[in-house]
XYZ file of C-alpha atoms in Angstrom:
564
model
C 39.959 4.341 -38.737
C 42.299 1.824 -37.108
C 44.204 3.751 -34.523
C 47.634 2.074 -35.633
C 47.017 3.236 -39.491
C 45.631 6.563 -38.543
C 49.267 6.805 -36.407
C 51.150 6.021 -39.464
C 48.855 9.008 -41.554
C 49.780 11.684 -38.876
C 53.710 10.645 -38.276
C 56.534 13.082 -39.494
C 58.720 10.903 -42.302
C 61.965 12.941 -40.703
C 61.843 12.425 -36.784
C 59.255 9.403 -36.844
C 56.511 11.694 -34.510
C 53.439 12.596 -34.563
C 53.211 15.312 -36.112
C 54.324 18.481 -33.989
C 52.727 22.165 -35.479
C 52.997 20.327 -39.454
C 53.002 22.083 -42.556
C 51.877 20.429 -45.958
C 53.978 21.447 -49.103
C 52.922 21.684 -52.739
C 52.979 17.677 -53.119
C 50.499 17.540 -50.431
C 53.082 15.623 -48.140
C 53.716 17.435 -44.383
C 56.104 17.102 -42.006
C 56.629 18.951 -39.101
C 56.981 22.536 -39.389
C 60.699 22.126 -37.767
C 61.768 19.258 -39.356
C 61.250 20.778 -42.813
C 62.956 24.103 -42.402
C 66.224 22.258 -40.672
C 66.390 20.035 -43.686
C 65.989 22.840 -46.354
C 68.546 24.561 -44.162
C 71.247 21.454 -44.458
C 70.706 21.053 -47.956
C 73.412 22.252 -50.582
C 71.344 21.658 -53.707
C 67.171 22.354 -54.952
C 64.258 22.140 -52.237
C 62.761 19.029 -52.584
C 60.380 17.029 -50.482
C 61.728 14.522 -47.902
C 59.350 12.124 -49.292
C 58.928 11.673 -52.800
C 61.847 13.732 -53.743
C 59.990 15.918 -56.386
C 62.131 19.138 -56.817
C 60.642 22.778 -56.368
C 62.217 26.059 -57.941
C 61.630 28.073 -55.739
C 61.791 27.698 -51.813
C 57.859 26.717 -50.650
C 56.179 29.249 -48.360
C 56.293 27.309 -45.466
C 52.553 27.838 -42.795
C 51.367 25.804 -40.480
C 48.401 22.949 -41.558
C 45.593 24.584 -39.242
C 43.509 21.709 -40.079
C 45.931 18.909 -40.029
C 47.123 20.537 -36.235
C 43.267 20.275 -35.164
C 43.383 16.332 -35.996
C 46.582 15.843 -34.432
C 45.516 17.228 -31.523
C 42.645 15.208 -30.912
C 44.088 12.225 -31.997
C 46.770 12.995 -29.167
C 43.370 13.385 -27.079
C 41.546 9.863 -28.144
C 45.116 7.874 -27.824
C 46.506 8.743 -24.400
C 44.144 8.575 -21.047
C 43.819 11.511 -18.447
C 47.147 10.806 -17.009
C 49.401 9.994 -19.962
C 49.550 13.794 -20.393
C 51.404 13.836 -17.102
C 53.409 11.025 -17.926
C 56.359 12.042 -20.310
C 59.066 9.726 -21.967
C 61.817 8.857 -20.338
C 64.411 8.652 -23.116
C 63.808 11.771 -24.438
C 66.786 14.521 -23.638
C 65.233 17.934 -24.191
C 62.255 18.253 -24.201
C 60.591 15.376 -23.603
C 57.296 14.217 -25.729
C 54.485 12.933 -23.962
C 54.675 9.013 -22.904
C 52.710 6.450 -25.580
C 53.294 3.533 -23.957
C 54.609 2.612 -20.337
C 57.147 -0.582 -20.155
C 56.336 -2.323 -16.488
C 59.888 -5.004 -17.373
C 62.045 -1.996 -18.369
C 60.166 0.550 -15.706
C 60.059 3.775 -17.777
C 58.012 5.417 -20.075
C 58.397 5.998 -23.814
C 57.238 8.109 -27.008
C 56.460 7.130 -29.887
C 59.879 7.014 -31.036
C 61.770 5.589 -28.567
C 59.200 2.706 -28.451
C 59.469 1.596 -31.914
C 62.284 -0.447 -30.562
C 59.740 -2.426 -28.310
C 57.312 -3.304 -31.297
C 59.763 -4.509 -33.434
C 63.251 -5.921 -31.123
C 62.440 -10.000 -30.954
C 64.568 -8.538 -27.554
C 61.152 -6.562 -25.965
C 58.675 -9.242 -27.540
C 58.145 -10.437 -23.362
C 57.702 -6.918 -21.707
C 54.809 -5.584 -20.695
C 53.640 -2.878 -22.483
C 50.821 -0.715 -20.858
C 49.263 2.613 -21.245
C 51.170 5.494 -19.422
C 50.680 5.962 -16.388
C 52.885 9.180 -14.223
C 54.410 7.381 -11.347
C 55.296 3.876 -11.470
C 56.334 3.441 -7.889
C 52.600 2.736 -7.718
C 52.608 -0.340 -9.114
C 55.625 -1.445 -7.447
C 56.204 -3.579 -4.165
C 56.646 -1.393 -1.416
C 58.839 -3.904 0.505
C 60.612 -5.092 -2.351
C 60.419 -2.570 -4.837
C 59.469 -5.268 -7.539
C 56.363 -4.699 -10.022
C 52.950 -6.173 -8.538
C 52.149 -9.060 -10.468
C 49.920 -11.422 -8.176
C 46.759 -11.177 -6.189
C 46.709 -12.360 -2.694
C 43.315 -13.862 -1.856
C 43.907 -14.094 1.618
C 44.479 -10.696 2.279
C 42.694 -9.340 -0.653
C 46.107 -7.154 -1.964
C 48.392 -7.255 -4.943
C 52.089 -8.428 -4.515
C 55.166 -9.009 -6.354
C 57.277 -12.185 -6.864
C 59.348 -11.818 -3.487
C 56.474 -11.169 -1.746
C 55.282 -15.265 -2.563
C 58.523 -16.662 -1.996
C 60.515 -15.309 0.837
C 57.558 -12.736 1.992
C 54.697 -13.068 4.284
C 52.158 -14.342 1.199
C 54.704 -17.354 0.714
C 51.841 -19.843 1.693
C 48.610 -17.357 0.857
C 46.018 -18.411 -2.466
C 47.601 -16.368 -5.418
C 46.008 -15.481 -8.532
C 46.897 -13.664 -11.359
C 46.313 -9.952 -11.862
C 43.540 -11.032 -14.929
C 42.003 -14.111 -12.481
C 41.762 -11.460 -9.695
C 40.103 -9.064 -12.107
C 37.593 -11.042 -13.508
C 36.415 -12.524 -9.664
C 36.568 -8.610 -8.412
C 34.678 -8.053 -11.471
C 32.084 -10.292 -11.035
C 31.528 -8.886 -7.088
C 31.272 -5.584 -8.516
C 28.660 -6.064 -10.931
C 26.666 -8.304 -9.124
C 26.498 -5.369 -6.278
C 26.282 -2.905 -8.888
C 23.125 -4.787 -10.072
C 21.353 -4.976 -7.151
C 21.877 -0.967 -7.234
C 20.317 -0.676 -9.889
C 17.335 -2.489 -8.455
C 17.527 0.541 -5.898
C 17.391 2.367 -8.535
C 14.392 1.121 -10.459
C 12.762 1.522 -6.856
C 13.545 5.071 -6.558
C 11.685 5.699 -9.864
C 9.074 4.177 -8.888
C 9.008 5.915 -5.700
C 9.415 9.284 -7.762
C 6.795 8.442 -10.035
C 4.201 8.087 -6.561
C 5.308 11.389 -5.771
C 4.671 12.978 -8.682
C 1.235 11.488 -8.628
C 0.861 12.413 -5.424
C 1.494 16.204 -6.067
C -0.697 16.119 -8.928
C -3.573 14.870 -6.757
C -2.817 17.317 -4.007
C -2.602 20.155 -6.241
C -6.295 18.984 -7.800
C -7.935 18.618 -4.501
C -5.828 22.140 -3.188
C -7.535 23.984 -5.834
C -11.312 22.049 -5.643
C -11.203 22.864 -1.957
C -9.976 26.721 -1.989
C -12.612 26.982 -4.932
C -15.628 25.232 -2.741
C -14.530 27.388 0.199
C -14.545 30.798 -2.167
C -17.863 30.083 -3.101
C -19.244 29.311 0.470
C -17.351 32.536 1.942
C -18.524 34.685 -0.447
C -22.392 34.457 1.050
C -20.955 35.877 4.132
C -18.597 38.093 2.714
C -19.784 40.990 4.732
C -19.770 39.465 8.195
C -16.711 37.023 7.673
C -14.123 38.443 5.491
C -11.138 38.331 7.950
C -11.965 34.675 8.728
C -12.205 33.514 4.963
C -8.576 34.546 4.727
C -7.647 32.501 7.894
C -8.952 29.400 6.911
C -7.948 30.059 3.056
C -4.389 30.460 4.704
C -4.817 27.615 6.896
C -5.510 25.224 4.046
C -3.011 26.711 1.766
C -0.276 26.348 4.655
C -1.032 22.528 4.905
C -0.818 22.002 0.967
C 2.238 23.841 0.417
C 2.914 21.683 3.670
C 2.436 18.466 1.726
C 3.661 20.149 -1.258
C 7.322 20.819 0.232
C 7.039 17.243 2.115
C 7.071 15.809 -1.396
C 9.845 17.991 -2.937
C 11.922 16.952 -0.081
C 11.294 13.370 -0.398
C 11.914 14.332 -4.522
C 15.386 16.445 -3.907
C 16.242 13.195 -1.838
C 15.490 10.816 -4.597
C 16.941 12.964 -7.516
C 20.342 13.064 -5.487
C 20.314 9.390 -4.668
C 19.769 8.566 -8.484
C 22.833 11.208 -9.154
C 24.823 9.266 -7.155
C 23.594 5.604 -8.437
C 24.343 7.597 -11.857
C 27.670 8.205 -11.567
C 28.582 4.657 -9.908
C 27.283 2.890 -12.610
C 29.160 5.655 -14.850
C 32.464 4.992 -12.943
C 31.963 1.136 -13.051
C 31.611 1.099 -16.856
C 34.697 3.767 -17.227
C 36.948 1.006 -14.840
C 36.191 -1.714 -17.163
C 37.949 -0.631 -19.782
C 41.360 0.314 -17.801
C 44.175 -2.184 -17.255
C 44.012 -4.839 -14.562
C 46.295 -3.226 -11.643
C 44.110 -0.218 -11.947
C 40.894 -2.033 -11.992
C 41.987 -4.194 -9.043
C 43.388 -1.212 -7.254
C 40.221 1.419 -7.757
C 37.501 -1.362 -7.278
C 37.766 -1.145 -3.409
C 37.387 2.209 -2.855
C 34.592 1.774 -5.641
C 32.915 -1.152 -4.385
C 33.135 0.470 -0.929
C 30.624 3.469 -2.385
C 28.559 0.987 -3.928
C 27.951 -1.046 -0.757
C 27.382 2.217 1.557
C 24.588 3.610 -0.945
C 22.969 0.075 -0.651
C 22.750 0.951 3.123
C 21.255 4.511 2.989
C 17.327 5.052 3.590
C 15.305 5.748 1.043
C 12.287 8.263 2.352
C 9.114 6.452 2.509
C 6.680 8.021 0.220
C 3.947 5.134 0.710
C 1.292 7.876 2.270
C 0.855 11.101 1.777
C -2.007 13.485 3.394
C -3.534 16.974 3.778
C -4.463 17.006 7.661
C -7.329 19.750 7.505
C -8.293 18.497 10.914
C -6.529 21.664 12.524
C -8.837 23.571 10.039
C -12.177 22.302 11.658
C -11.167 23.131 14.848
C -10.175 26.585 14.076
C -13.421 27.141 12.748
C -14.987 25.760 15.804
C -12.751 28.285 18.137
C -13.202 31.294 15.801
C -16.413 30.973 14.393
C -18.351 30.332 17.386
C -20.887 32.407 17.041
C -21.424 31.477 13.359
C -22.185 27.958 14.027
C -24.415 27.704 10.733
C -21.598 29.059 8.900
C -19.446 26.995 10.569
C -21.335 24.226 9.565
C -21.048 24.884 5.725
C -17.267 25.358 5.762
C -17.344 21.811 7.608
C -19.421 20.157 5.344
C -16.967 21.476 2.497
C -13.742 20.149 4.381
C -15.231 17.137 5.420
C -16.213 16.444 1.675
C -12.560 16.771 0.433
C -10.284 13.674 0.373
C -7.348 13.602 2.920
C -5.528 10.335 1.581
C -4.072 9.816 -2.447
C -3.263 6.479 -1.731
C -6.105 4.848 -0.504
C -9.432 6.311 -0.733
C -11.980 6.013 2.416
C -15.596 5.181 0.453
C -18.052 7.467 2.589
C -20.394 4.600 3.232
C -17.519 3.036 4.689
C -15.772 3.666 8.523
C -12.635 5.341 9.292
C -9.549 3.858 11.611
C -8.937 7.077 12.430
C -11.744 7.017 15.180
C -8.746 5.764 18.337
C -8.523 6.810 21.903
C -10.690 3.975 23.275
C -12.725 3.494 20.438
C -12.423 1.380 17.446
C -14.938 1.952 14.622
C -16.778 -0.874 13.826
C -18.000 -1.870 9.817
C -21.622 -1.651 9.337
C -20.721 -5.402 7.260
C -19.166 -6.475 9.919
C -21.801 -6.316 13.027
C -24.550 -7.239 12.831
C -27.716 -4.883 14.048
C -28.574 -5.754 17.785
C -32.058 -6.515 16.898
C -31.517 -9.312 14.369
C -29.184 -11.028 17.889
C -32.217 -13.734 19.404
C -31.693 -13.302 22.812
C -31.046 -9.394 22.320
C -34.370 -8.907 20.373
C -37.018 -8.520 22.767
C -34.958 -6.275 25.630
C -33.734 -4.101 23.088
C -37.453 -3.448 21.218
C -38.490 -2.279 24.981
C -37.430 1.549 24.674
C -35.599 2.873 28.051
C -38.088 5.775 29.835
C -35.847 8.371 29.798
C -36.238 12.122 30.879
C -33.848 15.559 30.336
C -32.489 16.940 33.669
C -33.215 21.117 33.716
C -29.965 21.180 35.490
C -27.561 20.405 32.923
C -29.132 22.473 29.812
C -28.032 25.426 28.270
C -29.383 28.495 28.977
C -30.415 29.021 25.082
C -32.557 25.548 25.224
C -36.173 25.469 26.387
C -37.141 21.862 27.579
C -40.847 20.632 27.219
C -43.154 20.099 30.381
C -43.066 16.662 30.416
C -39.051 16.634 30.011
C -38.816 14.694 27.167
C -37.826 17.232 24.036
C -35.682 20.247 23.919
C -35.945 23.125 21.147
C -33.197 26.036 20.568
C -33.986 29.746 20.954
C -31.683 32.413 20.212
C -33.337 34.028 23.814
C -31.063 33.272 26.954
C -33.761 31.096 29.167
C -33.650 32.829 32.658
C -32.511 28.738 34.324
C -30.755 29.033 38.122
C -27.062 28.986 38.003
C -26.575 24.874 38.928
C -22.849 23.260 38.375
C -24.232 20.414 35.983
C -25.256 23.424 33.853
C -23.890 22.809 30.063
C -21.955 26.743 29.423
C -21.179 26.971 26.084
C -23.064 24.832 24.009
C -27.071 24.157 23.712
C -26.561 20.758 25.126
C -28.646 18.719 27.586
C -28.073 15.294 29.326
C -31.121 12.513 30.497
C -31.464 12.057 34.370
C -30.697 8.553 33.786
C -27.788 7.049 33.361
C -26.808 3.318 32.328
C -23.740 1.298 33.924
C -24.896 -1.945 32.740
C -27.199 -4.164 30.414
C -28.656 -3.490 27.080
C -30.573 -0.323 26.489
C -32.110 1.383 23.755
C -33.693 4.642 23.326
C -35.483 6.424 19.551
C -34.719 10.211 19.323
C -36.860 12.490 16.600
C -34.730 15.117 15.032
C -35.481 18.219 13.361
C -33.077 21.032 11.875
C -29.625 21.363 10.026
C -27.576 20.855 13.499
C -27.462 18.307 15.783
C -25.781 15.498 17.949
C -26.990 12.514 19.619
C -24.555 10.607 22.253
C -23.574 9.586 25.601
C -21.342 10.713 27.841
C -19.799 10.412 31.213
C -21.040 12.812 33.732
C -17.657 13.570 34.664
C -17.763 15.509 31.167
C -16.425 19.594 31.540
C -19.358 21.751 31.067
C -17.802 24.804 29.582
C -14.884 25.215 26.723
C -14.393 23.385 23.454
C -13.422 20.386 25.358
C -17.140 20.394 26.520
C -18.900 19.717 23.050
C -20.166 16.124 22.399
C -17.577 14.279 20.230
C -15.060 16.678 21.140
C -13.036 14.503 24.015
C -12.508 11.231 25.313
C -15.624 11.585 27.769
C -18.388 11.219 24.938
C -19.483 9.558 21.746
C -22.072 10.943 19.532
C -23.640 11.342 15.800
C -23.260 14.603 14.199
C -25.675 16.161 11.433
C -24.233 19.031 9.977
C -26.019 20.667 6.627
C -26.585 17.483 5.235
C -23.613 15.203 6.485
C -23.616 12.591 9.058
C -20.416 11.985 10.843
C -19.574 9.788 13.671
C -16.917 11.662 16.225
C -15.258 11.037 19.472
C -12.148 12.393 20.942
C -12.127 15.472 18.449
C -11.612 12.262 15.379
C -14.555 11.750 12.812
C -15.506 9.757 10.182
C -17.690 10.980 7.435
C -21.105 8.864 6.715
C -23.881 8.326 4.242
C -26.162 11.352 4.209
C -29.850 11.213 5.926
C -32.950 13.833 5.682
C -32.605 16.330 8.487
C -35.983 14.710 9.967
C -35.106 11.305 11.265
C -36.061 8.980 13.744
C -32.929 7.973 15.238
C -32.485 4.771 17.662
C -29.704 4.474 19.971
C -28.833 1.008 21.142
C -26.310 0.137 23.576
C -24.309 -2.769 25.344
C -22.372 -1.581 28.374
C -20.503 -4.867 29.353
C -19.380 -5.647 25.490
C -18.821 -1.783 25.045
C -20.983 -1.249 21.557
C -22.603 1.924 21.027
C -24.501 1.985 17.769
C -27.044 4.147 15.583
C -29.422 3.390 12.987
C -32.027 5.305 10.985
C -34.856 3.873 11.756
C -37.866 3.645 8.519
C -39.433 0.429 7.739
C -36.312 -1.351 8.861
C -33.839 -0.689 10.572
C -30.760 1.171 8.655
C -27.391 0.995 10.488
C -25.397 4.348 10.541
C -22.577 3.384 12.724
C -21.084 1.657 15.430
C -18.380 2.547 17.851
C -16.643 -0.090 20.307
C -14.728 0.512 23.332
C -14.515 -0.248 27.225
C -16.855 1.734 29.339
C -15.381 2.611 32.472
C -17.872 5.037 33.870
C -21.932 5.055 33.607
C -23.263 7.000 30.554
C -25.905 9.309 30.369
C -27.666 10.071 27.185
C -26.723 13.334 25.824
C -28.443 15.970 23.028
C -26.674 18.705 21.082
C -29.318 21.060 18.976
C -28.636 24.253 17.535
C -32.069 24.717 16.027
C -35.502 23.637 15.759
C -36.029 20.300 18.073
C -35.060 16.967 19.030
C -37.802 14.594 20.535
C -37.230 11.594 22.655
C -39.888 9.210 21.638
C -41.441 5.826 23.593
């Protein structure tokens, strides 16, 4: 219903208000409960109504129109904005009624009644009539106490008419309140838009994360499943380390877990905010000019300093289960073969849920000197011309008694090792290997191309070079596991490439393999192939060699061979 006719429904024919607590009589015409009982008091002859004068008998029992008060009321409600109920009229003697309208040429505020004289006087046709606003000092001049009519462009303010003629803004770009509006307007929204492209790229950002969490959650479970099932063949012997490393990889989801409900918390309060700017924007639009004007600065302000905040960057997300593998290494020393199937389990899960590393493929993540090298992208050494025929003649190498491990018995003629669980009864010697069944070659190679075949046999070994400045007891000892060596690692099944304590995860070879090592000291390339009909290449590592190398064996059982 048109506001202005629905006014006209709820106003009380004797005092011309909206109705205040009304009552409806027998002709189904109401008045206010007041007005009717002071009439009926006045009158000297029969009740009758106000309004169509029909006569009644006897006096009506006069109650208050519950559902004609509930209307009135939230018409009241719909009509006058949050602060009209503060602003009250200003003709009004007693008790004043709430403001309808506010007059900016008379400067007061009126009811309903006392503004009738505005809407129909030719005398008020040219004042400005606006909702009701509290204090009108606000809109006024504060130098010249005058009502703010013009926009300053210069100095981005609103004046009144003294202020352009004998005032500072006398010679400054004016434009009217509506002009001013619709170019603050337009400097809103276009900000406001480009919020709202923030916006759109938090939800996309929230949607990765979501994604994300689902894909963690999937793997979390797969791996603590795999795990289980490999734990529970050692139940007897390992129980208290199947809950460490169950912990361990529980810790680093719920890590990764609580990494992405922070980055989530962040985003859902960012697109609160956004929210309620756009909210406030659309709410300004529909109040007067001034007010527009006047609230857009402190609004456009908020807009522009959101713009400026960070959102997290939720690109990459990962489960590092590095620190997992070398807590098994530390704890579960003496279970190396069991150590070997909880690697083999880890190393099999994926680490990254926004790019996936192929397993035929190389990691970056090999660093610290090295860069790993695509099999696609180099070439095998022997397919180079003028590398062909050094690298087909196989170095004569030979394993030096003084560096192996006491639980490694070395052939006569020096040239394979095999693993006992018996400690050999070897001199003490400072070259001695401590902790590990490792052994190193008496030669060593500070230049030119070399190239040596190695037989393997068992589910654990490594092949590599190191530098003989390598420690020869601790963790830091083990090939792969510093910046001193390089080596290929077979592990129940998997081949991995690893050097300063980083690996990347290969394509799987039989346990029995024929292994050739080729390397190029000056260009620093270190690579491995499988060697069957042809050659097969495993991997390649590239750095700068800045000490000799010596050829280096890891076995844990059964026996590697060095072959001519």
């Amino acid at each position: 219903m048109d506001p202005g006719i629905l006014e006209d429904e709820l106003t009380c024919a004797v005092c011309l208000h909206v109705y205040q607590s009304p009552a409806t009589l027998p002709c189904q015409h109401s008045f206010c409960l007041k007005c009717i009982e002071k009439v009926w008091t006045q009158a000297t002859g029969p009740f009758e109504c106000p309004h169509c004068r029909r006569k009644f008998k006897n006096r009506p029992k006069l109650e208050r129109n519950i559902t004609l008060s509930n209307i009135v009321e939230k018409y009241n409600q719909s009509q006058l904005p949050t602060d009209a109920w503060r602003a009250k009229c200003d003709s009004c003697d007693v008790k004043p009624f709430p403001a309808a309208k506010t007059c900016l040429t008379c400067l007061a505020s009126f009811c309903f009644l006392h503004l009738r004289p505005h809407l129909r006087n030719k005398t008020y046709k040219d004042h400005n009539l606006i909702e009701p606003v509290a204090d009108i000092t606000a809109r006024q001049c504060i130098d010249h106490k005058k009502i703010l009519e013009f926009y300053c462009k210069e100095e981005a303010e609103c004046v009144c008419v003294s202020c352009t003629i004998i005032g500072k803004h006398n010679s400054h770009t004016l434009l009217s309140l509506d002009q001013a509006q619709a170019a603050v307007k337009e400097e809103l929204e276009t900000e406001v838009k480009k919020l709202r492209g923030v916006q759109q790229n938090c939800y996309q950002k929230q949607r990765d994360l979501d994604r994300s969490q689902l894909e963690i959650k999937t793997h979390l479970n797969e791996l603590k499943d795999k795990l289980s099932n490999s734990f529970s063949d050692w139940r007897k012997k390992l129980y208290d380390d199947e809950d460490s490393t169950q912990q361990l990889i529980a810790d680093e989801g719920q890590r990764a877990l609580s990494q992405i409900r922070s980055h989530s918390e962040t985003l859902d309060k960012r697109l609160e905010h956004i929210t309620l700017l756009d909210g406030e924007t659309r709410s300004l639009g529909q109040r007067d000019h001034l007010t527009y004007i006047q609230t857009s600065k402190q609004l456009l302000s908020k807009v522009t300093e959101t713009q400026t905040v960070t959102d997290p960057d939720v690109a990459e997300l990962t489960m590092n289960l590095s620190n997992v593998s070398q807590l098994i290494e530390r704890r579960l020393s003496e279970w190396e073969k069991f150590h070997s199937d909880i690697l083999a389990i880890i190393m099999s899960a994926p680490t990254k849920y926004k790019e996936e590393n192929p397993l035929n493929e190389t990691s970056p993540e090999i660093s610290s000197g090295a860069v790993a090298v695509p099999h696609n992208v180099l070439k095998p050494l022997t397919e180079i011309d003028e590398r062909a025929e050094v690298l087909q003649r196989r170095s004569s190498l030979s394993l030096d008694p003084h560096t192996a491990n006491s639980n490694l018995i070395l052939s006569d003629d020096l040239r394979s090792l095999t693993w006992t669980e018996d400690e050999q009864p070897y001199l003490p010697h400072p070259d001695r290997f401590k902790d590990r069944p490792q052994v190193l070659c008496s030669q060593s190679f500070s230049s030119g191309l070399q190239s040596w075949d190695v037989e393997t046999d068992g589910d654990y070994w490594r092949i590599g070079i190191v530098y003989n400045t390598l420690e020869r007891e601790g963790e830091i000892s083990y090939l792969g596991n510093n910046s001193k060596s390089w080596s290929l690692d077979f592990i129940a099944g998997y081949l991995t490439a690893r050097h300063n304590s980083q690996f990347t995860v290969l394509s799987s070879i039989p346990s029995q393999s024929r292994i050739r090592v080729q390397l190029d000291f000056e260009a620093g390339i270190l690579s491995f192939y499988r060697v069957t009909d042809s050659l097969i290449h495993l991997h390649t590592f590239q750095t700068t060699f800045t000490e000799a190398v010596f050829p280096a064996f890891y076995s844990w059982d059964k026996t590697i061979t060095l072959l001519n």
